[in-house]
Amino acid sequence: ILNVEQSPQSLHVQEGDSTNFTCSFPSSNFYALHWYRWETAKSPEALFVMTLNGDEKKKGRISATLNTKEGYSYLYIKGSQPEDSATYLCAFMSTGRSGGSNYKLTFGKGTLLTVNP
Amino acid sequence: GAGVSQTPSNKVTEKGKYVELRCDPISGHTALYWYRQSLGQGPEFLIYFQGTGAADDSGLPNDRFFAVRPEGSVSTLKIQRTERGDSAVYLCASSLRASGFYNEQFFGPGTRLTVL
């Protein structure tokens, strides 16, 4: 059974604060780590797909890092805005039996971020 | 272009009833996935289609759950004799391919199923 853990479970910050959260995942059979942002009543939106150890990716004020050897990824939000309020999900994808990727995403429970104006 | 759409957005039913949930994937995507998010949990894999066939249905919780994709595009998730524990958000996703570089999964907004 694959175990993907996210912390904290929820987070309240003030507008303008910077914040970060953690995703831990199995360090074996790693293929990719996905980050999604999920706002209420909307579709989960893909933020990053990370595949290489040491990867750092950035999209506007949001960035993410990846450590596949120790099995963790950090998501950072700089200068949080109320519109950043959402649940942030990470999902682990393992290697498939014949190489390449498995098709299943194994999700963590998410971090619920609330940014107060 | 159009993303993944799911209907209905909300479904309230009574225990013991039959429900169908529909998913329209992105045009041209050959792979389609169903996930379920129960309260307090992350989304959990249910079933995956490559084309018309169910390539992996290992996540379906029991034989009350069934899914079809007869023409390799739209999929329907069917739940018989619904139970209160089936209440969840049912998410559908599609990807260009099932593995490799093109397996990024694009999600629909989900159907919130409530069983009274």
PDB file of C-alpha atoms in Angstrom:
ATOM      1  CA  ILE A   1       0.000   0.000   0.000  1.00  0.00           C
ATOM      2  CA  LEU A   2       1.443   3.357  -1.036  1.00  0.00           C
ATOM      3  CA  ASN A   3       1.399   6.020   1.654  1.00  0.00           C
ATOM      4  CA  VAL A   4       1.322   9.700   0.703  1.00  0.00           C
ATOM      5  CA  GLU A   5       1.209  12.115   3.625  1.00  0.00           C
ATOM      6  CA  GLN A   6       0.626  15.851   3.578  1.00  0.00           C
ATOM      7  CA  SER A   7       1.139  18.340   6.364  1.00  0.00           C
ATOM      8  CA  PRO A   8      -0.243  20.415   7.795  1.00  0.00           C
ATOM      9  CA  GLN A   9      -3.846  19.307   7.312  1.00  0.00           C
ATOM     10  CA  SER A  10      -5.000  22.940   7.329  1.00  0.00           C
ATOM     11  CA  LEU A  11      -3.416  26.346   7.508  1.00  0.00           C
ATOM     12  CA  HIS A  12      -4.699  29.873   8.094  1.00  0.00           C
ATOM     13  CA  VAL A  13      -2.467  32.758   7.024  1.00  0.00           C
ATOM     14  CA  GLN A  14      -2.839  36.491   6.564  1.00  0.00           C
ATOM     15  CA  GLU A  15      -2.720  38.135   3.149  1.00  0.00           C
ATOM     16  CA  GLY A  16       0.888  38.833   2.260  1.00  0.00           C
ATOM     17  CA  ASP A  17       2.344  36.009   4.369  1.00  0.00           C
ATOM     18  CA  SER A  18       4.528  33.396   2.716  1.00  0.00           C
ATOM     19  CA  THR A  19       3.795  29.781   3.515  1.00  0.00           C
ATOM     20  CA  ASN A  20       4.838  26.257   2.687  1.00  0.00           C
ATOM     21  CA  PHE A  21       3.564  22.723   3.066  1.00  0.00           C
ATOM     22  CA  THR A  22       4.986  19.242   2.769  1.00  0.00           C
ATOM     23  CA  CYS A  23       4.220  16.084   0.863  1.00  0.00           C
ATOM     24  CA  SER A  24       5.993  12.826   1.728  1.00  0.00           C
ATOM     25  CA  PHE A  25       5.840   9.758  -0.493  1.00  0.00           C
ATOM     26  CA  PRO A  26       7.603   6.414  -1.046  1.00  0.00           C
ATOM     27  CA  SER A  27      11.202   6.814  -2.188  1.00  0.00           C
ATOM     28  CA  SER A  28      11.145   3.571  -4.183  1.00  0.00           C
ATOM     29  CA  ASN A  29       9.621   3.030  -7.641  1.00  0.00           C
ATOM     30  CA  PHE A  30       9.292   6.778  -8.109  1.00  0.00           C
ATOM     31  CA  TYR A  31       8.085   8.078 -11.476  1.00  0.00           C
ATOM     32  CA  ALA A  32       6.477  11.487 -10.844  1.00  0.00           C
ATOM     33  CA  LEU A  33       4.995  13.720  -8.191  1.00  0.00           C
ATOM     34  CA  HIS A  34       1.993  15.875  -9.111  1.00  0.00           C
ATOM     35  CA  TRP A  35       0.705  18.962  -7.310  1.00  0.00           C
ATOM     36  CA  TYR A  36      -2.900  20.095  -7.777  1.00  0.00           C
ATOM     37  CA  ARG A  37      -4.865  23.063  -6.486  1.00  0.00           C
ATOM     38  CA  TRP A  38      -8.547  22.382  -5.822  1.00  0.00           C
ATOM     39  CA  GLU A  39     -10.946  25.217  -5.193  1.00  0.00           C
ATOM     40  CA  THR A  40     -14.434  24.439  -3.970  1.00  0.00           C
ATOM     41  CA  ALA A  41     -16.899  23.583  -6.785  1.00  0.00           C
ATOM     42  CA  LYS A  42     -14.120  23.674  -9.411  1.00  0.00           C
ATOM     43  CA  SER A  43     -11.911  21.077 -11.095  1.00  0.00           C
ATOM     44  CA  PRO A  44      -8.582  20.215  -9.483  1.00  0.00           C
ATOM     45  CA  GLU A  45      -6.033  22.287 -11.413  1.00  0.00           C
ATOM     46  CA  ALA A  46      -2.617  20.854 -12.176  1.00  0.00           C
ATOM     47  CA  LEU A  47       0.187  23.028 -10.787  1.00  0.00           C
ATOM     48  CA  PHE A  48       3.333  20.971 -11.320  1.00  0.00           C
ATOM     49  CA  VAL A  49       4.496  17.572 -12.516  1.00  0.00           C
ATOM     50  CA  MET A  50       7.914  16.831 -11.054  1.00  0.00           C
ATOM     51  CA  THR A  51      10.053  13.935 -12.160  1.00  0.00           C
ATOM     52  CA  LEU A  52      13.744  14.519 -11.359  1.00  0.00           C
ATOM     53  CA  ASN A  53      15.442  14.569  -7.978  1.00  0.00           C
ATOM     54  CA  GLY A  54      16.378  18.159  -7.164  1.00  0.00           C
ATOM     55  CA  ASP A  55      13.703  19.595  -9.499  1.00  0.00           C
ATOM     56  CA  GLU A  56      12.521  23.076  -8.655  1.00  0.00           C
ATOM     57  CA  LYS A  57       9.523  24.465 -10.522  1.00  0.00           C
ATOM     58  CA  LYS A  58       7.889  27.876 -10.336  1.00  0.00           C
ATOM     59  CA  LYS A  59       4.567  29.299 -11.502  1.00  0.00           C
ATOM     60  CA  GLY A  60       4.060  32.908 -10.509  1.00  0.00           C
ATOM     61  CA  ARG A  61       4.189  33.108  -6.710  1.00  0.00           C
ATOM     62  CA  ILE A  62       4.044  29.336  -6.271  1.00  0.00           C
ATOM     63  CA  SER A  63       7.081  27.081  -6.396  1.00  0.00           C
ATOM     64  CA  ALA A  64       7.866  23.484  -5.544  1.00  0.00           C
ATOM     65  CA  THR A  65      10.909  21.362  -4.838  1.00  0.00           C
ATOM     66  CA  LEU A  66      11.444  17.624  -5.055  1.00  0.00           C
ATOM     67  CA  ASN A  67      13.679  15.183  -3.180  1.00  0.00           C
ATOM     68  CA  THR A  68      13.097  11.659  -4.475  1.00  0.00           C
ATOM     69  CA  LYS A  69      15.886  10.050  -2.427  1.00  0.00           C
ATOM     70  CA  GLU A  70      14.248  10.944   0.870  1.00  0.00           C
ATOM     71  CA  GLY A  71      10.690  11.049  -0.503  1.00  0.00           C
ATOM     72  CA  TYR A  72       9.441  14.571   0.041  1.00  0.00           C
ATOM     73  CA  SER A  73       8.299  17.651  -1.848  1.00  0.00           C
ATOM     74  CA  TYR A  74       7.677  21.170  -0.598  1.00  0.00           C
ATOM     75  CA  LEU A  75       5.191  23.650  -2.045  1.00  0.00           C
ATOM     76  CA  TYR A  76       5.851  27.339  -1.344  1.00  0.00           C
ATOM     77  CA  ILE A  77       3.514  30.282  -1.805  1.00  0.00           C
ATOM     78  CA  LYS A  78       5.091  33.726  -1.624  1.00  0.00           C
ATOM     79  CA  GLY A  79       2.937  36.676  -0.594  1.00  0.00           C
ATOM     80  CA  SER A  80      -0.316  34.721  -0.184  1.00  0.00           C
ATOM     81  CA  GLN A  81      -3.488  36.255  -1.597  1.00  0.00           C
ATOM     82  CA  PRO A  82      -7.123  35.420  -0.729  1.00  0.00           C
ATOM     83  CA  GLU A  83      -7.505  33.816  -4.171  1.00  0.00           C
ATOM     84  CA  ASP A  84      -4.837  31.270  -3.158  1.00  0.00           C
ATOM     85  CA  SER A  85      -7.352  29.799  -0.704  1.00  0.00           C
ATOM     86  CA  ALA A  86      -7.877  26.194  -1.808  1.00  0.00           C
ATOM     87  CA  THR A  87      -6.963  22.614  -0.998  1.00  0.00           C
ATOM     88  CA  TYR A  88      -3.506  21.690  -2.269  1.00  0.00           C
ATOM     89  CA  LEU A  89      -3.155  18.021  -3.167  1.00  0.00           C
ATOM     90  CA  CYS A  90      -0.045  16.084  -3.992  1.00  0.00           C
ATOM     91  CA  ALA A  91      -0.211  12.786  -5.863  1.00  0.00           C
ATOM     92  CA  PHE A  92       2.452  10.124  -6.325  1.00  0.00           C
ATOM     93  CA  MET A  93       2.866   8.146  -9.515  1.00  0.00           C
ATOM     94  CA  SER A  94       5.004   5.006  -9.399  1.00  0.00           C
ATOM     95  CA  THR A  95       6.881   3.240 -12.157  1.00  0.00           C
ATOM     96  CA  GLY A  96       4.928   0.635 -14.108  1.00  0.00           C
ATOM     97  CA  ARG A  97       5.717  -3.057 -14.380  1.00  0.00           C
ATOM     98  CA  SER A  98       7.219  -2.737 -17.858  1.00  0.00           C
ATOM     99  CA  GLY A  99       8.982   0.570 -17.234  1.00  0.00           C
ATOM    100  CA  GLY A 100       7.438   3.951 -17.843  1.00  0.00           C
ATOM    101  CA  SER A 101       4.778   5.090 -15.449  1.00  0.00           C
ATOM    102  CA  ASN A 102       1.944   3.454 -13.640  1.00  0.00           C
ATOM    103  CA  TYR A 103      -1.286   5.225 -14.539  1.00  0.00           C
ATOM    104  CA  LYS A 104      -2.718   5.553 -11.043  1.00  0.00           C
ATOM    105  CA  LEU A 105      -2.306   8.633  -8.925  1.00  0.00           C
ATOM    106  CA  THR A 106      -2.089   8.020  -5.181  1.00  0.00           C
ATOM    107  CA  PHE A 107      -3.169  11.184  -3.425  1.00  0.00           C
ATOM    108  CA  GLY A 108      -2.473  12.634  -0.018  1.00  0.00           C
ATOM    109  CA  LYS A 109      -5.356  14.041   2.004  1.00  0.00           C
ATOM    110  CA  GLY A 110      -4.451  17.588   1.029  1.00  0.00           C
ATOM    111  CA  THR A 111      -3.614  20.811   2.832  1.00  0.00           C
ATOM    112  CA  LEU A 112      -6.508  23.259   3.150  1.00  0.00           C
ATOM    113  CA  LEU A 113      -5.124  26.796   2.903  1.00  0.00           C
ATOM    114  CA  THR A 114      -7.213  29.790   3.970  1.00  0.00           C
ATOM    115  CA  VAL A 115      -5.803  33.247   3.289  1.00  0.00           C
ATOM    116  CA  ASN A 116      -7.492  35.984   5.313  1.00  0.00           C
ATOM    117  CA  PRO A 117      -7.648  39.497   3.786  1.00  0.00           C
TER     118      PRO A 117
ATOM    119  CA  GLY B   1     -10.672  24.060 -25.492  1.00  0.00           C
ATOM    120  CA  ALA B   2     -13.277  22.274 -23.403  1.00  0.00           C
ATOM    121  CA  GLY B   3     -12.091  20.498 -20.314  1.00  0.00           C
ATOM    122  CA  VAL B   4     -13.452  17.388 -18.642  1.00  0.00           C
ATOM    123  CA  SER B   5     -17.114  17.760 -17.776  1.00  0.00           C
ATOM    124  CA  GLN B   6     -19.188  15.755 -15.326  1.00  0.00           C
ATOM    125  CA  THR B   7     -22.913  15.554 -14.800  1.00  0.00           C
ATOM    126  CA  PRO B   8     -24.761  15.982 -12.586  1.00  0.00           C
ATOM    127  CA  SER B   9     -22.754  18.290 -10.357  1.00  0.00           C
ATOM    128  CA  ASN B  10     -24.812  17.186  -7.363  1.00  0.00           C
ATOM    129  CA  LYS B  11     -26.919  14.101  -6.829  1.00  0.00           C
ATOM    130  CA  VAL B  12     -29.021  13.343  -3.766  1.00  0.00           C
ATOM    131  CA  THR B  13     -30.556   9.899  -3.585  1.00  0.00           C
ATOM    132  CA  GLU B  14     -32.075   7.539  -1.090  1.00  0.00           C
ATOM    133  CA  LYS B  15     -30.438   4.439   0.260  1.00  0.00           C
ATOM    134  CA  GLY B  16     -31.055   1.490  -2.023  1.00  0.00           C
ATOM    135  CA  LYS B  17     -31.523   3.492  -5.216  1.00  0.00           C
ATOM    136  CA  TYR B  18     -29.540   3.224  -8.458  1.00  0.00           C
ATOM    137  CA  VAL B  19     -27.472   6.158  -9.733  1.00  0.00           C
ATOM    138  CA  GLU B  20     -25.484   6.951 -12.862  1.00  0.00           C
ATOM    139  CA  LEU B  21     -22.703   9.511 -13.029  1.00  0.00           C
ATOM    140  CA  ARG B  22     -21.470  10.751 -16.395  1.00  0.00           C
ATOM    141  CA  CYS B  23     -18.051  11.923 -17.542  1.00  0.00           C
ATOM    142  CA  ASP B  24     -17.153  13.653 -20.825  1.00  0.00           C
ATOM    143  CA  PRO B  25     -13.367  13.574 -21.263  1.00  0.00           C
ATOM    144  CA  ILE B  26     -11.235  15.962 -23.266  1.00  0.00           C
ATOM    145  CA  SER B  27     -11.606  15.180 -26.968  1.00  0.00           C
ATOM    146  CA  GLY B  28      -8.843  12.899 -28.198  1.00  0.00           C
ATOM    147  CA  HIS B  29      -7.857  11.614 -24.764  1.00  0.00           C
ATOM    148  CA  THR B  30      -7.680   7.835 -24.860  1.00  0.00           C
ATOM    149  CA  ALA B  31      -7.306   7.221 -21.136  1.00  0.00           C
ATOM    150  CA  LEU B  32     -10.058   7.907 -18.611  1.00  0.00           C
ATOM    151  CA  TYR B  33      -9.984   7.491 -14.848  1.00  0.00           C
ATOM    152  CA  TRP B  34     -12.506   7.558 -12.017  1.00  0.00           C
ATOM    153  CA  TYR B  35     -11.522   8.549  -8.481  1.00  0.00           C
ATOM    154  CA  ARG B  36     -13.600   8.993  -5.337  1.00  0.00           C
ATOM    155  CA  GLN B  37     -12.979  11.435  -2.511  1.00  0.00           C
ATOM    156  CA  SER B  38     -14.705  10.569   0.727  1.00  0.00           C
ATOM    157  CA  LEU B  39     -14.921  13.089   3.561  1.00  0.00           C
ATOM    158  CA  GLY B  40     -11.532  13.751   5.120  1.00  0.00           C
ATOM    159  CA  GLN B  41      -9.644  11.651   2.574  1.00  0.00           C
ATOM    160  CA  GLY B  42      -7.689  12.279  -0.589  1.00  0.00           C
ATOM    161  CA  PRO B  43      -9.084  11.093  -3.930  1.00  0.00           C
ATOM    162  CA  GLU B  44      -8.802   7.297  -4.299  1.00  0.00           C
ATOM    163  CA  PHE B  45      -8.497   5.420  -7.574  1.00  0.00           C
ATOM    164  CA  LEU B  46     -11.520   3.418  -8.708  1.00  0.00           C
ATOM    165  CA  ILE B  47     -11.103   2.362 -12.339  1.00  0.00           C
ATOM    166  CA  TYR B  48      -9.138   3.177 -15.476  1.00  0.00           C
ATOM    167  CA  PHE B  49     -10.117   2.824 -19.144  1.00  0.00           C
ATOM    168  CA  GLN B  50      -7.815   2.654 -22.108  1.00  0.00           C
ATOM    169  CA  GLY B  51     -10.132   3.159 -25.058  1.00  0.00           C
ATOM    170  CA  THR B  52     -13.340   1.198 -24.529  1.00  0.00           C
ATOM    171  CA  GLY B  53     -12.013  -1.419 -22.157  1.00  0.00           C
ATOM    172  CA  ALA B  54     -11.554  -1.248 -18.401  1.00  0.00           C
ATOM    173  CA  ALA B  55      -7.828  -1.881 -18.056  1.00  0.00           C
ATOM    174  CA  ASP B  56      -7.881  -1.843 -14.261  1.00  0.00           C
ATOM    175  CA  ASP B  57     -10.965  -1.926 -12.044  1.00  0.00           C
ATOM    176  CA  SER B  58      -9.111  -2.938  -8.892  1.00  0.00           C
ATOM    177  CA  GLY B  59     -10.219   0.191  -7.023  1.00  0.00           C
ATOM    178  CA  LEU B  60     -13.954  -0.471  -7.300  1.00  0.00           C
ATOM    179  CA  PRO B  61     -15.058  -1.168  -3.712  1.00  0.00           C
ATOM    180  CA  ASN B  62     -17.530  -3.988  -4.507  1.00  0.00           C
ATOM    181  CA  ASP B  63     -19.786  -5.381  -7.222  1.00  0.00           C
ATOM    182  CA  ARG B  64     -22.398  -2.673  -6.738  1.00  0.00           C
ATOM    183  CA  PHE B  65     -20.068  -0.398  -8.693  1.00  0.00           C
ATOM    184  CA  PHE B  66     -19.678  -0.705 -12.444  1.00  0.00           C
ATOM    185  CA  ALA B  67     -18.405   1.616 -15.169  1.00  0.00           C
ATOM    186  CA  VAL B  68     -18.617   1.603 -18.951  1.00  0.00           C
ATOM    187  CA  ARG B  69     -17.100   3.522 -21.827  1.00  0.00           C
ATOM    188  CA  PRO B  70     -18.778   1.943 -24.862  1.00  0.00           C
ATOM    189  CA  GLU B  71     -17.412   4.213 -27.606  1.00  0.00           C
ATOM    190  CA  GLY B  72     -14.113   5.141 -26.036  1.00  0.00           C
ATOM    191  CA  SER B  73     -15.206   8.636 -25.112  1.00  0.00           C
ATOM    192  CA  VAL B  74     -18.011   9.300 -22.589  1.00  0.00           C
ATOM    193  CA  SER B  75     -17.987   7.110 -19.495  1.00  0.00           C
ATOM    194  CA  THR B  76     -20.745   6.299 -17.014  1.00  0.00           C
ATOM    195  CA  LEU B  77     -20.139   5.139 -13.454  1.00  0.00           C
ATOM    196  CA  LYS B  78     -23.094   3.111 -12.194  1.00  0.00           C
ATOM    197  CA  ILE B  79     -23.851   2.399  -8.557  1.00  0.00           C
ATOM    198  CA  GLN B  80     -26.551  -0.090  -7.599  1.00  0.00           C
ATOM    199  CA  ARG B  81     -28.337  -0.307  -4.228  1.00  0.00           C
ATOM    200  CA  THR B  82     -26.595   2.820  -2.943  1.00  0.00           C
ATOM    201  CA  GLU B  83     -25.484   2.928   0.679  1.00  0.00           C
ATOM    202  CA  ARG B  84     -24.787   5.924   2.913  1.00  0.00           C
ATOM    203  CA  GLY B  85     -21.085   5.084   2.767  1.00  0.00           C
ATOM    204  CA  ASP B  86     -21.124   5.745  -0.983  1.00  0.00           C
ATOM    205  CA  SER B  87     -21.563   9.466  -0.284  1.00  0.00           C
ATOM    206  CA  ALA B  88     -18.506  11.186  -1.734  1.00  0.00           C
ATOM    207  CA  VAL B  89     -17.245  13.399  -4.534  1.00  0.00           C
ATOM    208  CA  TYR B  90     -16.708  11.281  -7.651  1.00  0.00           C
ATOM    209  CA  LEU B  91     -13.966  12.715  -9.863  1.00  0.00           C
ATOM    210  CA  CYS B  92     -13.282  11.847 -13.465  1.00  0.00           C
ATOM    211  CA  ALA B  93      -9.985  12.552 -15.232  1.00  0.00           C
ATOM    212  CA  SER B  94      -8.629  11.988 -18.702  1.00  0.00           C
ATOM    213  CA  SER B  95      -5.180  11.933 -20.266  1.00  0.00           C
ATOM    214  CA  LEU B  96      -3.821  11.760 -23.779  1.00  0.00           C
ATOM    215  CA  ARG B  97      -2.190   8.410 -23.028  1.00  0.00           C
ATOM    216  CA  ALA B  98      -2.067   6.228 -19.939  1.00  0.00           C
ATOM    217  CA  SER B  99       1.674   6.152 -19.431  1.00  0.00           C
ATOM    218  CA  GLY B 100       4.805   8.025 -20.200  1.00  0.00           C
ATOM    219  CA  PHE B 101       5.129  11.689 -20.913  1.00  0.00           C
ATOM    220  CA  TYR B 102       1.524  12.188 -21.985  1.00  0.00           C
ATOM    221  CA  ASN B 103      -0.133  10.803 -18.874  1.00  0.00           C
ATOM    222  CA  GLU B 104      -0.838  14.125 -17.163  1.00  0.00           C
ATOM    223  CA  GLN B 105      -4.368  13.754 -15.879  1.00  0.00           C
ATOM    224  CA  PHE B 106      -6.916  16.545 -16.301  1.00  0.00           C
ATOM    225  CA  PHE B 107      -9.813  16.479 -13.875  1.00  0.00           C
ATOM    226  CA  GLY B 108     -13.457  17.398 -14.075  1.00  0.00           C
ATOM    227  CA  PRO B 109     -15.231  19.303 -11.281  1.00  0.00           C
ATOM    228  CA  GLY B 110     -16.687  16.130  -9.798  1.00  0.00           C
ATOM    229  CA  THR B 111     -20.142  14.900  -8.896  1.00  0.00           C
ATOM    230  CA  ARG B 112     -21.085  15.215  -5.235  1.00  0.00           C
ATOM    231  CA  LEU B 113     -23.201  12.187  -4.364  1.00  0.00           C
ATOM    232  CA  THR B 114     -25.229  12.224  -1.155  1.00  0.00           C
ATOM    233  CA  VAL B 115     -27.052   9.070  -0.092  1.00  0.00           C
ATOM    234  CA  LEU B 116     -29.712   9.708   2.537  1.00  0.00           C
TER     235      LEU B 116
END
